[in-house]
Tab-separated table of C-alpha atoms and ligand atoms in Angstrom:
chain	number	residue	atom	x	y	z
E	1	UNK	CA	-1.981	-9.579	24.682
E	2	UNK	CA	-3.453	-8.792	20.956
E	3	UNK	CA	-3.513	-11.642	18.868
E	4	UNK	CA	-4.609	-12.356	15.824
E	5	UNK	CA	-8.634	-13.137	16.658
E	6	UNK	CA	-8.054	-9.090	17.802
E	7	UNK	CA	-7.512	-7.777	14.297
E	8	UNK	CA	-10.112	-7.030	12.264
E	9	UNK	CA	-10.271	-7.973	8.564
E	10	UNK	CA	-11.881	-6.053	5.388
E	11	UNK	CA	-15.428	-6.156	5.152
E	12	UNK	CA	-15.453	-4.526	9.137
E	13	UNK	CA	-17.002	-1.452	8.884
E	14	UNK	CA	-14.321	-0.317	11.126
E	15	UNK	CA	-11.813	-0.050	8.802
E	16	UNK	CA	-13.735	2.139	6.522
E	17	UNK	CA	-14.268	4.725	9.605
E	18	UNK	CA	-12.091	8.080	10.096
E	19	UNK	CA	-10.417	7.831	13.371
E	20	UNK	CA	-11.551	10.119	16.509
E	21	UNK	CA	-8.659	12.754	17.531
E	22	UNK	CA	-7.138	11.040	20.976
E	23	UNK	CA	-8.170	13.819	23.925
E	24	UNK	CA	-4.606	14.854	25.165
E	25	UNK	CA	-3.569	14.283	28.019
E	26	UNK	CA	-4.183	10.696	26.835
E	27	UNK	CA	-6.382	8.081	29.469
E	28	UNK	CA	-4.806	5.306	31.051
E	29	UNK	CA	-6.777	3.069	29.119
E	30	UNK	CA	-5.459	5.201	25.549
E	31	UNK	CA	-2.050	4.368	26.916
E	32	UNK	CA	-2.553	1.251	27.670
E	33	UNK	CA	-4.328	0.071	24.243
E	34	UNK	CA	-1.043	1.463	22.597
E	35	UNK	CA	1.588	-0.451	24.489
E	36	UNK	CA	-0.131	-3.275	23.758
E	37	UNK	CA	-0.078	-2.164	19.931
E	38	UNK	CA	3.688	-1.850	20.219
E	39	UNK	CA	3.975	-4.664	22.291
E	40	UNK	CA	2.052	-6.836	19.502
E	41	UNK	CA	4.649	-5.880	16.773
E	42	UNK	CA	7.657	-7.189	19.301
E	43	UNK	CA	5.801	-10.401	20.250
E	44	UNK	CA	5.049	-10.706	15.882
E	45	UNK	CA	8.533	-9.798	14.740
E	46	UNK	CA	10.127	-12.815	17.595
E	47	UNK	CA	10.231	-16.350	15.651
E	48	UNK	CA	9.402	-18.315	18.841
E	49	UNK	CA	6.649	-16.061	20.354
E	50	UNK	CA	5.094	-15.525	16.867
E	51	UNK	CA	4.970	-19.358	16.170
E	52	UNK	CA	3.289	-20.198	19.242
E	53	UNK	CA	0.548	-17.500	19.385
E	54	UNK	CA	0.277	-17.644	15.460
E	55	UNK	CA	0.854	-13.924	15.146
E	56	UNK	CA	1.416	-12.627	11.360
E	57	UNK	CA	4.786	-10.854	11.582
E	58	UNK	CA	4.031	-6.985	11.373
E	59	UNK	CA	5.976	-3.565	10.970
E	60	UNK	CA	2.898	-1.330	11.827
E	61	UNK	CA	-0.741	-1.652	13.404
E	62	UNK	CA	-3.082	1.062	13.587
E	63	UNK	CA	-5.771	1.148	16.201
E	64	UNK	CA	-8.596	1.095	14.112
E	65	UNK	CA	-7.334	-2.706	12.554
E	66	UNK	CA	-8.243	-3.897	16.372
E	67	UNK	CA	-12.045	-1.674	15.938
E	68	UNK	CA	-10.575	1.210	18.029
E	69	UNK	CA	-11.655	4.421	16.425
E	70	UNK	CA	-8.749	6.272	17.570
E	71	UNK	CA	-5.945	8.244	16.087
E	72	UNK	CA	-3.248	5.604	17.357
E	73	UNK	CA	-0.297	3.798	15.266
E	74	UNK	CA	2.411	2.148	16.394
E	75	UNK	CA	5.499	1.639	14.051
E	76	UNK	CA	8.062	-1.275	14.393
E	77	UNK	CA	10.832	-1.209	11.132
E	78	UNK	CA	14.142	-0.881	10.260
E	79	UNK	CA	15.662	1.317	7.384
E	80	UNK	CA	18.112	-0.235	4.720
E	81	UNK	CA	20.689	1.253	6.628
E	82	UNK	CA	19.121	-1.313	9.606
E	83	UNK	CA	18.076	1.453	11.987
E	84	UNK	CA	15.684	0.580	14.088
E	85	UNK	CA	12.381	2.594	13.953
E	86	UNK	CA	10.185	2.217	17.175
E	87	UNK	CA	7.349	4.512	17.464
E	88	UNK	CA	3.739	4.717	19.331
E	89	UNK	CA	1.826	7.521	18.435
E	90	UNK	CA	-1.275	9.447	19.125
E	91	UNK	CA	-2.641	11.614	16.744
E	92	UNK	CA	0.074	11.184	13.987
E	93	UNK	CA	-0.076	13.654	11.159
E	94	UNK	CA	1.970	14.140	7.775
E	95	UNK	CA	2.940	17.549	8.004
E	96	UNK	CA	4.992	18.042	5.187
E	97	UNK	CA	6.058	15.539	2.149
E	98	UNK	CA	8.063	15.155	-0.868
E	99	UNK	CA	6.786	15.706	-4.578
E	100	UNK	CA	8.863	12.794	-5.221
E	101	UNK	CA	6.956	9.659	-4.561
E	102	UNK	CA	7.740	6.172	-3.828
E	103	UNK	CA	6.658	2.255	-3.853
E	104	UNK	CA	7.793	-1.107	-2.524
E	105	UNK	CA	8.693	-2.702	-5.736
E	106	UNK	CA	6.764	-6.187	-4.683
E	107	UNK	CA	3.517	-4.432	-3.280
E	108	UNK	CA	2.222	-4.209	0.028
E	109	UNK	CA	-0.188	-6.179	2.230
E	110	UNK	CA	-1.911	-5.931	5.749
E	111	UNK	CA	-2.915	-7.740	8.387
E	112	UNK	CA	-6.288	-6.675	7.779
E	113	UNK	CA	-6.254	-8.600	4.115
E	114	UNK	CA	-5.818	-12.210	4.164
E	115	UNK	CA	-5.294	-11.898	0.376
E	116	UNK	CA	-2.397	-10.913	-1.636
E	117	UNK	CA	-3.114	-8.219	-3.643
E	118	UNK	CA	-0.813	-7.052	-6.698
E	119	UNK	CA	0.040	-4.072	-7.604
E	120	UNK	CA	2.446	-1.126	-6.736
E	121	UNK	CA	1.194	1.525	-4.132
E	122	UNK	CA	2.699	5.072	-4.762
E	123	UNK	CA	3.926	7.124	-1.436
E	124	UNK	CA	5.684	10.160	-0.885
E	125	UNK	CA	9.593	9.498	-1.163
E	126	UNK	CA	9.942	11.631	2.219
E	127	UNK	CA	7.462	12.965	5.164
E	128	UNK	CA	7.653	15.253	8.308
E	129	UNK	CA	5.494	13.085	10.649
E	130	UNK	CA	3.896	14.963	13.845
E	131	UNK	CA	2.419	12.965	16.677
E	132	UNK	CA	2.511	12.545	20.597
E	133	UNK	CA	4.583	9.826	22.212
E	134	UNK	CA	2.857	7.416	25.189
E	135	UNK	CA	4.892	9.715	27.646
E	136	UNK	CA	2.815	12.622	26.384
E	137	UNK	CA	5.819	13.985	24.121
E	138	UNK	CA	5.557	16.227	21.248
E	139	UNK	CA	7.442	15.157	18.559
E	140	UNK	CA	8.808	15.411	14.843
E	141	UNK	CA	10.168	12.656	12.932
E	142	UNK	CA	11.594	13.220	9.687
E	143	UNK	CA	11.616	9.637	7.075
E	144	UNK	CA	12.496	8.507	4.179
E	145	UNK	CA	12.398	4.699	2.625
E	146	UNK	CA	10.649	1.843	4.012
E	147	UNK	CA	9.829	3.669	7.505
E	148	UNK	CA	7.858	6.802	5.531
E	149	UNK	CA	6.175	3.971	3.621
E	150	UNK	CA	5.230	2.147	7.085
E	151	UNK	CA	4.022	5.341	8.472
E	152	UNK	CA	1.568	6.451	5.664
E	153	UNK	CA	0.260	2.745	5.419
E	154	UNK	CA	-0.494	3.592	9.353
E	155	UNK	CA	-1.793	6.863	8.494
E	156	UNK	CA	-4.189	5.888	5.726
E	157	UNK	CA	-5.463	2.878	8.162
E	158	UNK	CA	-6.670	6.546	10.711
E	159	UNK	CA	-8.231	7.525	7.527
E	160	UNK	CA	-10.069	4.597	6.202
E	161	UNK	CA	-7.906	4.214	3.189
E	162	UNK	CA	-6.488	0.566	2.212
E	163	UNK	CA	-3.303	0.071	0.638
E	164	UNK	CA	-5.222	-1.361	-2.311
E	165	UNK	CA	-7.480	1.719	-3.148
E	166	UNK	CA	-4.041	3.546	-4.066
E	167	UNK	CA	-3.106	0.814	-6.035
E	168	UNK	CA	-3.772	2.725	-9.883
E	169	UNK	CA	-5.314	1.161	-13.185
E	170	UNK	CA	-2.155	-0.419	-14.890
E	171	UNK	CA	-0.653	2.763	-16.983
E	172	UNK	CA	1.277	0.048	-18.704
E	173	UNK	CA	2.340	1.634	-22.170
E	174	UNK	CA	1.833	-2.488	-24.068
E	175	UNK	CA	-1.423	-2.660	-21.261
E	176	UNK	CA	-3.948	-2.062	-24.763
E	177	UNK	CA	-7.522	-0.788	-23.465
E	178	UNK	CA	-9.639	-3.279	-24.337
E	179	UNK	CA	-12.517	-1.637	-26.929
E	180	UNK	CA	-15.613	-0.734	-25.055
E	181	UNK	CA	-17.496	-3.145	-27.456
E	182	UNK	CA	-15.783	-5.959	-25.302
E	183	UNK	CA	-16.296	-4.484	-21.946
K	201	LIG	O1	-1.480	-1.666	9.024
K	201	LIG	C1	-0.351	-2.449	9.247
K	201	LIG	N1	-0.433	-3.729	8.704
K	201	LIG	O2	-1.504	-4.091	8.051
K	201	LIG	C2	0.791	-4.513	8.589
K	201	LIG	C3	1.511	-4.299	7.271
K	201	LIG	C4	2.260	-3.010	7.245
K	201	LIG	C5	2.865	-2.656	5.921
K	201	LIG	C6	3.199	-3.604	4.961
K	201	LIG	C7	3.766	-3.197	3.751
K	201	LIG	C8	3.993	-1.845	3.517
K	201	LIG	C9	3.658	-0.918	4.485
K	201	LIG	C10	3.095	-1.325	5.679
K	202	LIG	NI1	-2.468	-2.435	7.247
């Protein structure tokens, strides 16, 4: 069971790695690490279990946040609407996106920060997301709202990105630049 001694926190050099492509068909032990991704987002999202093993309550892990190198995410979130989006992937890829972009108005975080971090994080409004299910499945999800935001917080995690390093210098119009004399 993955708890919370399993995921790694900034400062791992882990997290600054780009994933390794999962060889397809995937291992048994591939398959297994990613139930047990998926599993860890049911046991963090259930009051009782989450209180007794301590678990942070998460919508997405990506392998990499417990130092596997692999192109793995697994996705646990519901839309406004309150579908339920469940998804374990290998290899995920954005394969088409919106010019419209997006943000969660109060920030994100991650289980990999033990910080909060201000600041908004701009996302494509929509993606086309590629990736092969734990039954070996192509498939192609189309999202929108909170779950496209989930899944390219995932995505960046394959990539080494942070939610933070998207997180832009204020462009607040009444934000004055401070003179270089007083940098
Ligand atoms: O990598 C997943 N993880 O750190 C849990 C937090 C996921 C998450 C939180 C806010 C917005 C998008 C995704
Ligand atoms: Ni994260």
């Amino acid at each position: 069971m993955i708890t919370m001694k399993d995921v790694i926190k900034e400062g791992h050099p882990t997290l600054r790695k780009v994933a390794k492509e999962v060889t397809l068909p995937a291992s048994q032990e591939d398959r297994d690490i990613l139930q047990k991704m998926m599993d860890f987002l049911h046991n963090s999202q259930d009051p009782e279990i989450a209180e007794k093993f301590g678990l942070r309550p998460g919508v997405g892990l990506a392998a990499p946040q417990i130092n596997v190198a692999k192109r793995m995410i697994a996705v646990l979130v519901s839309d406004q609407n309150e579908n339920l989006y469940e998804y374990a992937l290998f290899n995920p890829k954005i394969v088409s996106h919106s010019v419209e972009m997006t943000q969660l108005e109060n920030g994100e975080g991650c289980l990999s920060v033990d910080r909060d971090v201000p600041g908004l994080v701009p996302r494509y409004a929509r993606i086309t997301v590629q990736g092969t299910t734990i039954e070996g499945e192509q498939i192609s999800i189309r999202l929108r709202g909170l779950p496209a935001i989930v899944f390219q917080h995932e995505i960046d995690h394959l990539n080494g990105v942070m939610f933070y390093d998207r997180i832009e210098e204020s462009k607040d119009p009444f934000m004055k630049p401070v003179p270089d004399a007083f940098r």
